[in-house]
């Protein structure tokens, strides 16, 4: 893998590209009321002209974190959720994407690891892959190992 571009977030989306993949985070909006639902669309897209196979070490693949102004993670969507420890292979044809719509009510107190509800203030939301992963072309020609990919942060405000 090599970093081919990193886009500055515009509006409610942010993208990180490392050939042959593009990781993108999109939000329904950037200003929220205390306890309101955040909906994040996280996608991993094949930007090459060849079919690829992305291999994850378990069933957790895409995620989002929210950090405070000190860079400390105050919320992780996947942190408290269980995963099956099986190798997961995702085949992506050219321009195809693996997409997750992750929703979280910021009042959620079911998982004490997450510091919710988020207090009024400014935070950053980052879309990411939960683990390092391998990428192969369809004929199993090696295309590289991906570290944990992250999009540039999107600033969100809780009023």
PDB file of C-alpha atoms in Angstrom:
ATOM      1  CA  UNK A   1       0.000   0.000   0.000  1.00  0.00           C
ATOM      2  CA  UNK A   2       1.011   3.573  -0.530  1.00  0.00           C
ATOM      3  CA  UNK A   3      -0.741   6.778   0.334  1.00  0.00           C
ATOM      4  CA  UNK A   4      -1.876   8.387  -2.887  1.00  0.00           C
ATOM      5  CA  UNK A   5      -3.923  11.235  -1.477  1.00  0.00           C
ATOM      6  CA  UNK A   6      -5.505  12.559   1.646  1.00  0.00           C
ATOM      7  CA  UNK A   7      -8.464  14.856   1.244  1.00  0.00           C
ATOM      8  CA  UNK A   8      -9.321  17.660   3.635  1.00  0.00           C
ATOM      9  CA  UNK A   9     -12.853  17.106   4.961  1.00  0.00           C
ATOM     10  CA  UNK A  10     -15.454  19.181   3.140  1.00  0.00           C
ATOM     11  CA  UNK A  11     -18.850  19.529   4.780  1.00  0.00           C
ATOM     12  CA  UNK A  12     -19.960  16.226   6.250  1.00  0.00           C
ATOM     13  CA  UNK A  13     -17.557  13.785   4.605  1.00  0.00           C
ATOM     14  CA  UNK A  14     -13.905  12.840   4.836  1.00  0.00           C
ATOM     15  CA  UNK A  15     -11.800  10.516   2.672  1.00  0.00           C
ATOM     16  CA  UNK A  16      -8.474   8.697   2.958  1.00  0.00           C
ATOM     17  CA  UNK A  17      -7.040   6.912  -0.083  1.00  0.00           C
ATOM     18  CA  UNK A  18      -4.403   4.204  -0.143  1.00  0.00           C
ATOM     19  CA  UNK A  19      -4.331   2.313  -3.434  1.00  0.00           C
ATOM     20  CA  UNK A  20      -6.327   0.192  -4.197  1.00  0.00           C
ATOM     21  CA  UNK A  21      -8.738   1.336  -1.472  1.00  0.00           C
ATOM     22  CA  UNK A  22     -10.621   4.460  -0.480  1.00  0.00           C
ATOM     23  CA  UNK A  23     -11.991   4.810   3.061  1.00  0.00           C
ATOM     24  CA  UNK A  24     -14.771   7.377   3.382  1.00  0.00           C
ATOM     25  CA  UNK A  25     -16.799   8.703   6.317  1.00  0.00           C
ATOM     26  CA  UNK A  26     -20.063  10.588   5.810  1.00  0.00           C
ATOM     27  CA  UNK A  27     -22.306  12.110   8.463  1.00  0.00           C
ATOM     28  CA  UNK A  28     -25.939  13.099   8.265  1.00  0.00           C
ATOM     29  CA  UNK A  29     -24.947  16.434   9.878  1.00  0.00           C
ATOM     30  CA  UNK A  30     -22.270  17.917  12.143  1.00  0.00           C
ATOM     31  CA  UNK A  31     -24.316  19.657  14.865  1.00  0.00           C
ATOM     32  CA  UNK A  32     -26.188  17.585  17.409  1.00  0.00           C
ATOM     33  CA  UNK A  33     -28.246  18.107  20.531  1.00  0.00           C
ATOM     34  CA  UNK A  34     -27.290  16.272  23.710  1.00  0.00           C
ATOM     35  CA  UNK A  35     -28.569  12.697  23.450  1.00  0.00           C
ATOM     36  CA  UNK A  36     -29.306  12.887  19.723  1.00  0.00           C
ATOM     37  CA  UNK A  37     -28.654  10.030  17.275  1.00  0.00           C
ATOM     38  CA  UNK A  38     -25.458  10.184  15.176  1.00  0.00           C
ATOM     39  CA  UNK A  39     -25.621   8.336  11.865  1.00  0.00           C
ATOM     40  CA  UNK A  40     -22.265   7.672  10.187  1.00  0.00           C
ATOM     41  CA  UNK A  41     -21.794   5.990   6.810  1.00  0.00           C
ATOM     42  CA  UNK A  42     -18.373   4.342   6.621  1.00  0.00           C
ATOM     43  CA  UNK A  43     -17.295   2.764   3.329  1.00  0.00           C
ATOM     44  CA  UNK A  44     -14.247   0.970   1.961  1.00  0.00           C
ATOM     45  CA  UNK A  45     -14.204   1.196  -1.849  1.00  0.00           C
ATOM     46  CA  UNK A  46     -12.125  -0.601  -4.468  1.00  0.00           C
ATOM     47  CA  UNK A  47     -10.731   2.207  -6.645  1.00  0.00           C
ATOM     48  CA  UNK A  48      -8.664  -0.098  -8.870  1.00  0.00           C
ATOM     49  CA  UNK A  49      -9.725  -1.622 -12.177  1.00  0.00           C
ATOM     50  CA  UNK A  50      -9.245  -5.162 -10.828  1.00  0.00           C
ATOM     51  CA  UNK A  51     -11.310  -7.276  -8.444  1.00  0.00           C
ATOM     52  CA  UNK A  52      -9.736  -7.405  -4.978  1.00  0.00           C
ATOM     53  CA  UNK A  53     -10.248  -9.516  -1.880  1.00  0.00           C
ATOM     54  CA  UNK A  54      -9.952  -7.787   1.498  1.00  0.00           C
ATOM     55  CA  UNK A  55      -9.199 -10.184   4.353  1.00  0.00           C
ATOM     56  CA  UNK A  56     -10.110  -9.151   7.903  1.00  0.00           C
ATOM     57  CA  UNK A  57      -9.078 -11.148  11.021  1.00  0.00           C
ATOM     58  CA  UNK A  58     -12.604 -11.090  12.508  1.00  0.00           C
ATOM     59  CA  UNK A  59     -16.141  -9.826  11.925  1.00  0.00           C
ATOM     60  CA  UNK A  60     -15.397  -6.227  12.970  1.00  0.00           C
ATOM     61  CA  UNK A  61     -14.385  -4.289   9.888  1.00  0.00           C
ATOM     62  CA  UNK A  62     -15.499  -0.624   9.834  1.00  0.00           C
ATOM     63  CA  UNK A  63     -15.924   1.647  12.828  1.00  0.00           C
ATOM     64  CA  UNK A  64     -15.990   5.222  14.076  1.00  0.00           C
ATOM     65  CA  UNK A  65     -14.409   6.908  17.075  1.00  0.00           C
ATOM     66  CA  UNK A  66     -15.237  10.240  18.667  1.00  0.00           C
ATOM     67  CA  UNK A  67     -12.393  12.117  20.344  1.00  0.00           C
ATOM     68  CA  UNK A  68     -12.448  15.121  22.659  1.00  0.00           C
ATOM     69  CA  UNK A  69     -10.368  18.293  22.219  1.00  0.00           C
ATOM     70  CA  UNK A  70      -7.393  16.515  23.856  1.00  0.00           C
ATOM     71  CA  UNK A  71      -7.488  13.689  21.303  1.00  0.00           C
ATOM     72  CA  UNK A  72      -8.782  11.156  23.852  1.00  0.00           C
ATOM     73  CA  UNK A  73     -11.279   8.614  22.506  1.00  0.00           C
ATOM     74  CA  UNK A  74     -14.544   9.208  24.364  1.00  0.00           C
ATOM     75  CA  UNK A  75     -16.695   6.994  22.177  1.00  0.00           C
ATOM     76  CA  UNK A  76     -15.966   3.962  20.008  1.00  0.00           C
ATOM     77  CA  UNK A  77     -18.827   2.354  18.111  1.00  0.00           C
ATOM     78  CA  UNK A  78     -17.276  -1.124  18.015  1.00  0.00           C
ATOM     79  CA  UNK A  79     -15.475  -1.194  21.374  1.00  0.00           C
ATOM     80  CA  UNK A  80     -18.211  -2.869  23.420  1.00  0.00           C
ATOM     81  CA  UNK A  81     -19.605  -4.997  20.602  1.00  0.00           C
ATOM     82  CA  UNK A  82     -18.691  -8.650  20.249  1.00  0.00           C
ATOM     83  CA  UNK A  83     -16.884 -10.060  17.231  1.00  0.00           C
ATOM     84  CA  UNK A  84     -16.526 -13.583  15.894  1.00  0.00           C
ATOM     85  CA  UNK A  85     -12.863 -14.491  15.553  1.00  0.00           C
ATOM     86  CA  UNK A  86     -13.013 -15.958  12.062  1.00  0.00           C
ATOM     87  CA  UNK A  87     -11.215 -14.817   8.933  1.00  0.00           C
ATOM     88  CA  UNK A  88     -13.602 -12.748   6.816  1.00  0.00           C
ATOM     89  CA  UNK A  89     -12.961 -12.356   3.083  1.00  0.00           C
ATOM     90  CA  UNK A  90     -14.746  -9.544   1.258  1.00  0.00           C
ATOM     91  CA  UNK A  91     -14.599  -9.538  -2.563  1.00  0.00           C
ATOM     92  CA  UNK A  92     -14.855  -6.082  -4.137  1.00  0.00           C
ATOM     93  CA  UNK A  93     -15.162  -5.654  -7.890  1.00  0.00           C
ATOM     94  CA  UNK A  94     -13.897  -2.364  -9.374  1.00  0.00           C
ATOM     95  CA  UNK A  95     -15.864   0.581  -7.895  1.00  0.00           C
ATOM     96  CA  UNK A  96     -17.655  -1.720  -5.419  1.00  0.00           C
ATOM     97  CA  UNK A  97     -17.617  -0.911  -1.720  1.00  0.00           C
ATOM     98  CA  UNK A  98     -18.070  -2.457   1.690  1.00  0.00           C
ATOM     99  CA  UNK A  99     -20.412  -0.093   3.514  1.00  0.00           C
ATOM    100  CA  UNK A 100     -21.713   0.157   7.054  1.00  0.00           C
ATOM    101  CA  UNK A 101     -24.333   2.545   8.385  1.00  0.00           C
ATOM    102  CA  UNK A 102     -23.457   2.929  12.048  1.00  0.00           C
ATOM    103  CA  UNK A 103     -26.017   4.599  14.303  1.00  0.00           C
ATOM    104  CA  UNK A 104     -25.583   5.546  17.896  1.00  0.00           C
ATOM    105  CA  UNK A 105     -27.834   7.324  20.337  1.00  0.00           C
ATOM    106  CA  UNK A 106     -25.498   9.537  22.329  1.00  0.00           C
ATOM    107  CA  UNK A 107     -27.631   8.895  25.431  1.00  0.00           C
ATOM    108  CA  UNK A 108     -26.635   5.223  25.354  1.00  0.00           C
ATOM    109  CA  UNK A 109     -25.355   4.140  28.766  1.00  0.00           C
ATOM    110  CA  UNK A 110     -25.457   0.407  28.047  1.00  0.00           C
ATOM    111  CA  UNK A 111     -21.689   0.326  27.512  1.00  0.00           C
ATOM    112  CA  UNK A 112     -19.730   2.004  30.349  1.00  0.00           C
ATOM    113  CA  UNK A 113     -16.548   2.062  28.211  1.00  0.00           C
ATOM    114  CA  UNK A 114     -18.169   4.826  26.170  1.00  0.00           C
ATOM    115  CA  UNK A 115     -18.468   8.166  27.892  1.00  0.00           C
ATOM    116  CA  UNK A 116     -21.983   9.052  26.909  1.00  0.00           C
ATOM    117  CA  UNK A 117     -23.997  11.085  26.908  1.00  0.00           C
ATOM    118  CA  UNK A 118     -21.510  13.407  25.250  1.00  0.00           C
ATOM    119  CA  UNK A 119     -21.467  16.738  27.021  1.00  0.00           C
ATOM    120  CA  UNK A 120     -21.894  20.007  25.179  1.00  0.00           C
ATOM    121  CA  UNK A 121     -18.730  20.805  23.276  1.00  0.00           C
ATOM    122  CA  UNK A 122     -16.653  20.185  20.189  1.00  0.00           C
ATOM    123  CA  UNK A 123     -15.452  16.721  19.178  1.00  0.00           C
ATOM    124  CA  UNK A 124     -13.907  14.973  16.189  1.00  0.00           C
ATOM    125  CA  UNK A 125     -15.377  11.902  14.501  1.00  0.00           C
ATOM    126  CA  UNK A 126     -12.988   9.575  12.669  1.00  0.00           C
ATOM    127  CA  UNK A 127     -13.999   6.680  10.424  1.00  0.00           C
ATOM    128  CA  UNK A 128     -11.624   3.719  10.489  1.00  0.00           C
ATOM    129  CA  UNK A 129     -10.988   0.067   9.856  1.00  0.00           C
ATOM    130  CA  UNK A 130     -10.903  -1.813  13.147  1.00  0.00           C
ATOM    131  CA  UNK A 131      -7.780  -3.872  12.332  1.00  0.00           C
ATOM    132  CA  UNK A 132      -4.931  -4.296   9.937  1.00  0.00           C
ATOM    133  CA  UNK A 133      -5.958  -6.440   6.978  1.00  0.00           C
ATOM    134  CA  UNK A 134      -4.571  -8.064   3.842  1.00  0.00           C
ATOM    135  CA  UNK A 135      -5.529  -7.315   0.248  1.00  0.00           C
ATOM    136  CA  UNK A 136      -5.183  -9.700  -2.693  1.00  0.00           C
ATOM    137  CA  UNK A 137      -6.228  -9.480  -6.282  1.00  0.00           C
ATOM    138  CA  UNK A 138      -8.763 -12.008  -7.525  1.00  0.00           C
ATOM    139  CA  UNK A 139      -6.031 -14.414  -8.665  1.00  0.00           C
ATOM    140  CA  UNK A 140      -4.566 -14.179  -5.105  1.00  0.00           C
ATOM    141  CA  UNK A 141      -1.687 -12.022  -6.320  1.00  0.00           C
ATOM    142  CA  UNK A 142      -0.615 -10.140  -3.220  1.00  0.00           C
ATOM    143  CA  UNK A 143      -1.632  -6.460  -3.201  1.00  0.00           C
ATOM    144  CA  UNK A 144      -0.413  -5.501   0.287  1.00  0.00           C
ATOM    145  CA  UNK A 145      -1.177  -5.344   3.964  1.00  0.00           C
ATOM    146  CA  UNK A 146      -3.297  -2.484   5.170  1.00  0.00           C
ATOM    147  CA  UNK A 147      -2.635  -1.030   8.560  1.00  0.00           C
ATOM    148  CA  UNK A 148      -5.547   0.390  10.474  1.00  0.00           C
ATOM    149  CA  UNK A 149      -6.871   3.048   8.100  1.00  0.00           C
ATOM    150  CA  UNK A 150      -8.415   6.293   9.375  1.00  0.00           C
ATOM    151  CA  UNK A 151     -10.141   9.154   7.622  1.00  0.00           C
ATOM    152  CA  UNK A 152      -9.210  12.712   8.557  1.00  0.00           C
ATOM    153  CA  UNK A 153     -11.481  13.900  11.386  1.00  0.00           C
ATOM    154  CA  UNK A 154     -14.819  15.613  10.908  1.00  0.00           C
ATOM    155  CA  UNK A 155     -15.535  18.221  13.580  1.00  0.00           C
ATOM    156  CA  UNK A 156     -18.881  17.763  15.322  1.00  0.00           C
ATOM    157  CA  UNK A 157     -20.576  19.975  17.871  1.00  0.00           C
ATOM    158  CA  UNK A 158     -22.920  18.911  20.664  1.00  0.00           C
ATOM    159  CA  UNK A 159     -25.193  21.794  21.762  1.00  0.00           C
TER     160      UNK A 159
END
